[in-house]
Structure formats: C-alpha cells, structure tokens
mmCIF file of C-alpha atoms (C1' of nucleotides) in Angstrom:
data_model
loop_
_atom_site.group_PDB
_atom_site.id
_atom_site.type_symbol
_atom_site.label_atom_id
_atom_site.label_comp_id
_atom_site.label_asym_id
_atom_site.label_seq_id
_atom_site.Cartn_x
_atom_site.Cartn_y
_atom_site.Cartn_z
ATOM 1 C CA MET A 1 30.937 -10.829 0.884
ATOM 2 C CA CYS A 2 31.494 -13.955 2.823
ATOM 3 C CA GLY A 3 33.242 -15.983 0.173
ATOM 4 C CA ARG A 4 35.514 -17.984 2.503
ATOM 5 C CA TYR A 5 35.256 -19.261 6.076
ATOM 6 C CA THR A 6 36.708 -21.739 8.554
ATOM 7 C CA LEU A 7 35.596 -24.714 10.611
ATOM 8 C CA THR A 8 38.752 -25.490 12.525
ATOM 9 C CA SER A 9 37.169 -27.381 15.437
ATOM 10 C CA PRO A 10 34.455 -29.630 13.991
ATOM 11 C CA ASP A 11 34.339 -31.698 17.187
ATOM 12 C CA GLU A 12 32.581 -28.777 18.897
ATOM 13 C CA LEU A 13 29.550 -29.193 16.624
ATOM 14 C CA VAL A 14 28.164 -32.129 18.611
ATOM 15 C CA GLN A 15 27.727 -30.115 21.768
ATOM 16 C CA GLU A 16 26.875 -26.807 20.085
ATOM 17 C CA PHE A 17 23.990 -28.217 18.069
ATOM 18 C CA GLY A 18 22.939 -31.051 20.364
ATOM 19 C CA LEU A 19 23.832 -33.798 17.911
ATOM 20 C CA GLY A 20 24.286 -37.373 19.103
ATOM 21 C CA GLU A 21 27.608 -37.765 17.376
ATOM 22 C CA LEU A 22 29.193 -36.644 14.110
ATOM 23 C CA PRO A 23 27.609 -38.760 11.328
ATOM 24 C CA PHE A 24 30.827 -38.529 9.288
ATOM 25 C CA ASP A 25 34.461 -37.597 9.776
ATOM 26 C CA LEU A 26 35.275 -33.909 9.516
ATOM 27 C CA ALA A 27 38.813 -32.606 9.157
ATOM 28 C CA PRO A 28 39.615 -29.103 10.421
ATOM 29 C CA ARG A 29 39.081 -26.580 7.610
ATOM 30 C CA TYR A 30 40.898 -23.246 7.297
ATOM 31 C CA ASN A 31 39.690 -22.177 3.848
ATOM 32 C CA ILE A 32 36.212 -23.375 2.905
ATOM 33 C CA ALA A 33 35.398 -22.034 -0.573
ATOM 34 C CA PRO A 34 32.356 -21.937 -2.890
ATOM 35 C CA THR A 35 31.454 -25.227 -4.643
ATOM 36 C CA GLN A 36 33.065 -27.272 -1.869
ATOM 37 C CA GLU A 37 31.143 -29.534 0.497
ATOM 38 C CA ALA A 38 30.747 -28.374 4.096
ATOM 39 C CA PRO A 39 28.489 -29.284 7.008
ATOM 40 C CA VAL A 40 25.167 -27.561 7.715
ATOM 41 C CA VAL A 41 22.491 -28.249 10.339
ATOM 42 C CA VAL A 42 18.954 -28.751 9.052
ATOM 43 C CA GLY A 43 15.803 -28.852 11.194
ATOM 44 C CA GLY A 44 12.652 -30.914 11.104
ATOM 45 C CA GLN A 45 11.832 -33.554 13.718
ATOM 46 C CA VAL A 46 15.419 -33.539 14.943
ATOM 47 C CA ARG A 47 18.477 -31.521 14.034
ATOM 48 C CA GLU A 48 20.622 -33.271 11.487
ATOM 49 C CA LEU A 49 24.131 -32.563 10.211
ATOM 50 C CA ARG A 50 24.449 -32.808 6.425
ATOM 51 C CA LEU A 51 27.240 -32.216 3.901
ATOM 52 C CA PHE A 52 26.010 -29.786 1.233
ATOM 53 C CA HIS A 53 27.736 -27.886 -1.566
ATOM 54 C CA TRP A 54 28.283 -24.170 -1.017
ATOM 55 C CA GLY A 55 26.593 -22.276 -3.861
ATOM 56 C CA LEU A 56 22.842 -22.739 -4.162
ATOM 57 C CA VAL A 57 21.668 -24.325 -7.401
ATOM 58 C CA PRO A 58 17.973 -23.558 -8.072
ATOM 59 C CA GLN A 59 15.809 -26.430 -9.227
ATOM 60 C CA TRP A 60 15.381 -24.823 -12.649
ATOM 61 C CA ALA A 61 19.115 -24.472 -13.317
ATOM 62 C CA LYS A 62 20.463 -26.215 -16.416
ATOM 63 C CA ASP A 63 23.384 -27.646 -14.482
ATOM 64 C CA THR A 64 25.140 -27.258 -11.153
ATOM 65 C CA ARG A 65 27.756 -24.815 -12.439
ATOM 66 C CA GLY A 66 28.069 -21.319 -13.806
ATOM 67 C CA GLY A 67 25.820 -18.317 -13.212
ATOM 68 C CA ALA A 68 23.093 -20.214 -11.416
ATOM 69 C CA ARG A 69 25.311 -20.932 -8.470
ATOM 70 C CA LEU A 70 24.557 -18.508 -5.689
ATOM 71 C CA ILE A 71 26.857 -18.330 -2.671
ATOM 72 C CA ASN A 72 25.134 -15.424 -0.868
ATOM 73 C CA ALA A 73 21.537 -14.281 -0.408
ATOM 74 C CA ARG A 74 20.737 -10.724 0.712
ATOM 75 C CA SER A 75 18.610 -10.841 3.849
ATOM 76 C CA GLU A 76 16.805 -7.669 2.743
ATOM 77 C CA THR A 77 15.377 -9.297 -0.404
ATOM 78 C CA VAL A 78 15.655 -13.064 0.080
ATOM 79 C CA HIS A 79 11.910 -13.495 0.687
ATOM 80 C CA ASP A 80 10.861 -12.366 -2.785
ATOM 81 C CA LYS A 81 13.698 -13.387 -5.076
ATOM 82 C CA PRO A 82 12.620 -16.278 -7.312
ATOM 83 C CA SER A 83 15.911 -18.068 -6.678
ATOM 84 C CA PHE A 84 15.564 -17.982 -2.883
ATOM 85 C CA ARG A 85 11.903 -17.426 -1.967
ATOM 86 C CA GLU A 86 10.898 -21.065 -1.537
ATOM 87 C CA ALA A 87 14.170 -22.043 0.131
ATOM 88 C CA PHE A 88 13.796 -19.200 2.631
ATOM 89 C CA ALA A 89 10.221 -20.226 3.460
ATOM 90 C CA ARG A 90 10.828 -23.959 3.824
ATOM 91 C CA ARG A 91 14.527 -24.853 3.759
ATOM 92 C CA ARG A 92 16.557 -22.817 6.224
ATOM 93 C CA CYS A 93 19.752 -24.195 7.743
ATOM 94 C CA LEU A 94 22.632 -23.248 10.044
ATOM 95 C CA ILE A 95 26.033 -23.154 8.377
ATOM 96 C CA CYS A 96 28.731 -24.551 10.674
ATOM 97 C CA ALA A 97 31.701 -22.220 11.023
ATOM 98 C CA ASP A 98 34.062 -20.725 13.570
ATOM 99 C CA GLY A 99 35.339 -17.705 11.634
ATOM 100 C CA PHE A 100 35.172 -16.031 8.231
ATOM 101 C CA TYR A 101 37.314 -13.943 5.909
ATOM 102 C CA GLU A 102 36.657 -10.580 4.300
ATOM 103 C CA TRP A 103 38.980 -8.690 1.973
ATOM 104 C CA LYS A 104 39.620 -4.970 2.335
ATOM 105 C CA ARG A 105 39.882 -3.391 -1.093
ATOM 106 C CA GLY A 106 41.099 -0.039 -2.238
ATOM 107 C CA GLY A 107 44.821 -0.654 -2.100
ATOM 108 C CA LYS A 108 46.822 -2.223 -4.886
ATOM 109 C CA ARG A 109 45.638 -5.652 -3.805
ATOM 110 C CA PRO A 110 42.872 -6.943 -1.561
ATOM 111 C CA VAL A 111 43.972 -7.564 2.051
ATOM 112 C CA PRO A 112 42.380 -10.541 3.829
ATOM 113 C CA HIS A 113 40.968 -10.171 7.348
ATOM 114 C CA TYR A 114 39.484 -12.789 9.656
ATOM 115 C CA MET A 115 36.646 -12.415 12.170
ATOM 116 C CA ARG A 116 35.863 -14.920 14.906
ATOM 117 C CA ARG A 117 34.424 -15.057 18.392
ATOM 118 C CA VAL A 118 36.830 -13.757 21.029
ATOM 119 C CA GLY A 119 39.063 -16.735 21.732
ATOM 120 C CA GLY A 120 37.249 -18.843 19.119
ATOM 121 C CA GLY A 121 34.085 -20.928 19.215
ATOM 122 C CA VAL A 122 31.326 -22.061 16.872
ATOM 123 C CA ILE A 123 29.571 -19.506 14.681
ATOM 124 C CA ALA A 124 26.302 -20.416 12.936
ATOM 125 C CA PHE A 125 25.602 -18.497 9.720
ATOM 126 C CA ALA A 126 22.001 -18.252 8.552
ATOM 127 C CA GLY A 127 21.627 -20.333 5.411
ATOM 128 C CA VAL A 128 19.058 -21.555 2.913
ATOM 129 C CA TRP A 129 19.352 -24.780 0.983
ATOM 130 C CA GLU A 130 18.022 -26.499 -2.119
ATOM 131 C CA ARG A 131 17.749 -29.973 -3.592
ATOM 132 C CA TYR A 132 18.639 -30.182 -7.280
ATOM 133 C CA GLN A 133 17.991 -33.222 -9.447
ATOM 134 C CA LEU A 134 20.984 -34.329 -11.513
ATOM 135 C CA PRO A 135 20.375 -35.807 -15.012
ATOM 136 C CA ASP A 136 21.049 -39.303 -13.680
ATOM 137 C CA GLY A 137 18.409 -38.815 -10.977
ATOM 138 C CA ARG A 138 20.730 -38.320 -8.025
ATOM 139 C CA PRO A 139 20.151 -35.300 -5.770
ATOM 140 C CA TYR A 140 22.652 -32.444 -5.454
ATOM 141 C CA PHE A 141 22.228 -30.524 -2.190
ATOM 142 C CA SER A 142 23.481 -26.957 -1.953
ATOM 143 C CA TYR A 143 23.246 -23.860 0.232
ATOM 144 C CA ALA A 144 23.696 -20.088 0.247
ATOM 145 C CA ALA A 145 24.805 -17.894 3.157
ATOM 146 C CA MET A 146 22.567 -14.957 4.072
ATOM 147 C CA THR A 147 24.210 -11.533 4.257
ATOM 148 C CA THR A 148 23.381 -8.337 6.137
ATOM 149 C CA GLY A 149 24.975 -4.943 6.758
ATOM 150 C CA ALA A 150 28.375 -4.651 8.438
ATOM 151 C CA ASN A 151 28.569 -4.094 12.190
ATOM 152 C CA GLY A 152 31.040 -1.654 13.739
ATOM 153 C CA LEU A 153 33.871 -4.156 13.764
ATOM 154 C CA MET A 154 33.457 -5.064 10.076
ATOM 155 C CA ALA A 155 32.662 -1.613 8.704
ATOM 156 C CA PRO A 156 36.306 -0.527 8.164
ATOM 157 C CA ILE A 157 36.885 -3.628 6.029
ATOM 158 C CA HIS A 158 33.657 -4.182 4.122
ATOM 159 C CA ASP A 159 30.014 -3.093 4.058
ATOM 160 C CA ARG A 160 28.446 -6.570 4.237
ATOM 161 C CA MET A 161 28.857 -9.606 6.478
ATOM 162 C CA PRO A 162 27.116 -12.922 7.117
ATOM 163 C CA VAL A 163 23.958 -13.169 9.202
ATOM 164 C CA ILE A 164 24.978 -14.876 12.464
ATOM 165 C CA ILE A 165 22.358 -16.758 14.482
ATOM 166 C CA ASP A 166 22.724 -16.856 18.288
ATOM 167 C CA ARG A 167 22.463 -20.202 20.049
ATOM 168 C CA ALA A 168 19.180 -19.135 21.677
ATOM 169 C CA ASP A 169 17.669 -18.590 18.219
ATOM 170 C CA TYR A 170 18.711 -21.855 16.502
ATOM 171 C CA ASP A 171 15.290 -23.470 16.911
ATOM 172 C CA ARG A 172 13.390 -20.484 15.587
ATOM 173 C CA TRP A 173 15.601 -20.170 12.521
ATOM 174 C CA LEU A 174 15.205 -23.875 11.744
ATOM 175 C CA ASP A 175 11.466 -24.079 12.577
ATOM 176 C CA PRO A 176 9.801 -25.303 9.351
ATOM 177 C CA SER A 177 6.386 -24.107 10.530
ATOM 178 C CA ILE A 178 7.592 -20.495 10.200
ATOM 179 C CA ARG A 179 7.228 -19.533 6.544
ATOM 180 C CA GLU A 180 6.970 -15.775 6.786
ATOM 181 C CA ARG A 181 9.659 -13.171 6.936
ATOM 182 C CA ALA A 182 8.269 -11.132 9.851
ATOM 183 C CA PRO A 183 8.851 -13.581 12.748
ATOM 184 C CA LEU A 184 12.467 -13.943 11.605
ATOM 185 C CA ASP A 185 13.198 -10.257 10.957
ATOM 186 C CA ASP A 186 15.044 -9.647 14.210
ATOM 187 C CA LEU A 187 17.485 -12.486 13.429
ATOM 188 C CA LEU A 188 18.642 -10.870 10.192
ATOM 189 C CA ARG A 189 20.196 -7.724 11.617
ATOM 190 C CA PRO A 190 23.965 -7.098 11.749
ATOM 191 C CA PRO A 191 25.515 -9.049 14.646
ATOM 192 C CA ALA A 192 26.461 -7.146 17.791
ATOM 193 C CA GLU A 193 30.213 -6.519 17.673
ATOM 194 C CA ALA A 194 30.727 -7.410 21.335
ATOM 195 C CA GLY A 195 32.192 -10.882 21.601
ATOM 196 C CA PHE A 196 33.925 -10.834 18.211
ATOM 197 C CA GLU A 197 37.483 -9.990 17.207
ATOM 198 C CA MET A 198 39.074 -9.333 13.843
ATOM 199 C CA ARG A 199 42.516 -8.870 12.381
ATOM 200 C CA GLN A 200 44.542 -9.063 9.208
ATOM 201 C CA VAL A 201 45.715 -12.525 8.123
ATOM 202 C CA SER A 202 47.995 -14.182 5.587
ATOM 203 C CA GLU A 203 47.427 -13.758 1.839
ATOM 204 C CA ARG A 204 47.801 -17.522 1.685
ATOM 205 C CA VAL A 205 44.033 -17.661 2.120
ATOM 206 C CA ASN A 206 43.603 -16.062 -1.310
ATOM 207 C CA SER A 207 44.258 -19.394 -3.002
ATOM 208 C CA VAL A 208 41.755 -22.153 -2.334
ATOM 209 C CA ALA A 209 44.637 -24.615 -2.643
ATOM 210 C CA ASN A 210 45.832 -23.400 0.769
ATOM 211 C CA ASP A 211 43.761 -24.993 3.542
ATOM 212 C CA SER A 212 46.032 -24.995 6.576
ATOM 213 C CA PRO A 213 46.509 -23.103 9.861
ATOM 214 C CA ALA A 214 48.986 -20.893 8.002
ATOM 215 C CA CYS A 215 45.999 -19.061 6.490
ATOM 216 C CA LEU A 216 45.419 -17.588 9.956
ATOM 217 C CA LEU A 217 48.951 -16.304 10.503
ATOM 218 C CA ALA A 218 48.767 -12.630 11.429
ATOM 219 C CA GLY A 219 49.430 -10.249 8.562
ATOM 220 C CA PRO A 220 51.360 -8.555 7.228
ATOM 221 C CA ASP A 221 54.400 -9.935 9.060
ATOM 222 C CA GLN A 222 52.713 -13.326 9.535
ATOM 223 C CA GLN A 223 54.647 -14.098 12.699
ATOM 224 C CA SER A 224 51.978 -15.359 15.047
ATOM 225 C CA LEU A 225 48.688 -17.125 15.413
ATOM 226 C CA PHE A 226 45.991 -15.686 17.664
ATOM 227 C "C1'" DC B 1 1.107 -14.936 -25.800
ATOM 228 C "C1'" DC B 2 6.393 -16.370 -25.799
ATOM 229 C "C1'" DA B 3 11.255 -15.242 -24.446
ATOM 230 C "C1'" DG B 4 14.394 -14.699 -21.168
ATOM 231 C "C1'" DA B 5 15.848 -13.994 -16.667
ATOM 232 C "C1'" DC B 6 16.198 -15.827 -12.247
ATOM 233 C "C1'" DG B 7 22.019 -13.662 -7.928
ATOM 234 C "C1'" DT B 8 25.715 -11.248 -5.274
ATOM 235 C "C1'" DT B 9 29.834 -8.934 -5.162
ATOM 236 C "C1'" DG B 10 32.536 -5.028 -6.572
ATOM 237 C "C1'" DT B 11 33.628 -1.695 -9.880
ATOM 238 C "C1'" DT B 12 32.631 1.960 -13.131
ATOM 239 C "C1'" DG C 1 9.308 -23.510 -11.591
ATOM 240 C "C1'" DT C 2 7.855 -18.548 -11.755
ATOM 241 C "C1'" DC C 3 8.159 -13.839 -12.780
ATOM 242 C "C1'" DT C 4 9.077 -9.855 -15.882
ATOM 243 C "C1'" DG C 5 9.345 -7.601 -20.263
ATOM 244 C "C1'" DG C 6 7.874 -6.929 -24.789
ATOM 245 C "C1'" DC D 1 35.743 -14.833 -2.199
ATOM 246 C "C1'" DC D 2 40.271 -15.022 -5.358
ATOM 247 C "C1'" DA D 3 42.999 -17.399 -9.059
ATOM 248 C "C1'" DG D 4 43.468 -18.636 -13.452
ATOM 249 C "C1'" DA D 5 41.883 -19.408 -17.912
ATOM 250 C "C1'" DC D 6 40.290 -17.437 -21.944
ATOM 251 C "C1'" DG D 7 41.200 -21.172 -28.678
ATOM 252 C "C1'" DT D 8 41.609 -23.646 -33.031
ATOM 253 C "C1'" DT D 9 44.048 -26.174 -36.256
ATOM 254 C "C1'" DG D 10 46.868 -29.774 -37.462
ATOM 255 C "C1'" DT D 11 50.209 -32.971 -36.223
ATOM 256 C "C1'" DT D 12 52.378 -36.372 -33.049
ATOM 257 C "C1'" DG E 1 37.180 -7.887 -19.580
ATOM 258 C "C1'" DT E 2 34.610 -11.992 -18.260
ATOM 259 C "C1'" DC E 3 33.851 -16.626 -17.100
ATOM 260 C "C1'" DT E 4 34.952 -20.943 -14.630
ATOM 261 C "C1'" DG E 5 36.786 -23.601 -10.879
ATOM 262 C "C1'" DG E 6 37.669 -24.412 -6.204
#
DNA sequence: CCAGACGTTGTT
DNA sequence: GTCTGG
DNA sequence: CCAGACGTTGTT
DNA sequence: GTCTGG
C-alpha cells in the first residue's frame, strides 16, 4: 500500500509546518514514486525540511538498491523489526503530501483511486528515516511511510493505508525524546474518514513517467478534475 | 559458534 | 548492526 | 505502487 | 515468475 502520492501545492508547506521559507525549489508533484527524492520534515531543535529518497536503506545494506529498499513500515510491528526499530525510536519524520493513490485489484487490471482532504490541503504521513553511508563516504538519506489498517473510506479499495498525523500531533511525532512505542500508539490508528474524499482517477498514474495534473483526471471517463 | 536474514505488498 | 536458525 | 526487463556470444 | 527501476 501507499506506493504513490502527490504534493501538488508545495508552497503550503511553509505555513503548515511553520518553516521560515522553503530551503529549495519544489515543483508540484502528481506522481511521487519509490526511489525518488521528496521533502520530509524532521524534528530536533527546530523543524527542518529535507529532501530524502523514498525507500529506506538500512545501514547494513550492501547498496542503496534492490531488496533492502523498504517503502512501507507496518505500524503494528515497526518497533521490533531490525530494519526499522532504531529509526522508529530516534528518526521519525513527517512526509509532505496532499493526496495518495491506492489501486483496487480483483478485476482484469488494477484501478487507481486517489484520496485527499475534502477540497485539498496538506497531509502529513508518519515516516521513519535513515542515513546510509555510500562507498565514497557521502550520506544517502531515505525514508519509509508507516502503514495502518484501512478506514471506512479506504476499505472498499484496499485493506491498508498510510498513517496520517494530525497537525496537533506533529510535535509529539517528531519529539526525539520519545523513544517508546506506547506514547505514540494513539497516532498510529487508521485515520478518521471524516474530512477525506476519494474517487477513481486516470490510469496515467500507473506509469511513473507521467507526473502531471492529468493523473488526477476522474476515471474512467477522465473528463474532469475535482 | 557461524550463516543468513533483515521488509511490505499481493497472490496462491 | 543485530537477530534468528541450525 | 506499476512497468518493463529478464542474456550471451560474436561481430560491427 | 521474479527482479529492477522509477
């Protein structure tokens, strides 16, 4: 689950996360895919926007590709999986998004759907990140998106969805002094469906080469945007 | 002790 | 690196 | 997540 | 079928 998402209005990140200004240019994105770079918010003294690669590479991995590249982390088990345990305890982040895709399977081909806040708006996924050392000594930063069970809106499409952190909980999720699972448990439940909307979208999104507003055209007739 | 896995998803 | 399996 | 490749040899 | 790339 959660293998593609959007960040169509990056300018909203400044206000949403209380950043001074964007530290780099961000183009609107309609089809963010694993291995690509995308912005996340990390905590510490102050919140900071960073560009990390989607697909967590553990420090022990032989390289940054292949099987040791983890795009999702199950919230139910993240705290004791060797690949995620330390990242969950010490390196949590907020993944900057404003919608995400899920494919409904069972027919002859998977049908893409898109969930967003009603009318749009920033969505922060719960993430964990890692710093990997490349052979030449440079760091490679990466992240994984936490998943949880589907809420009522998602259930007809798929049984998993990303963990979504409410604005009021940003500080707690990012707080590096919290290293246990228990004080974060209530943040890892399926999001309330109120305030979200979902609908079928264009199969254009299937190909990562397509990163344009056309990905969001309503399916199957693809005649209109939201 | 060393060797080998370490993850999620969906599908069967 | 750390845990599990043999 | 889906799309697309998946191989070697010898010859140019 | 399975792996890699984006």
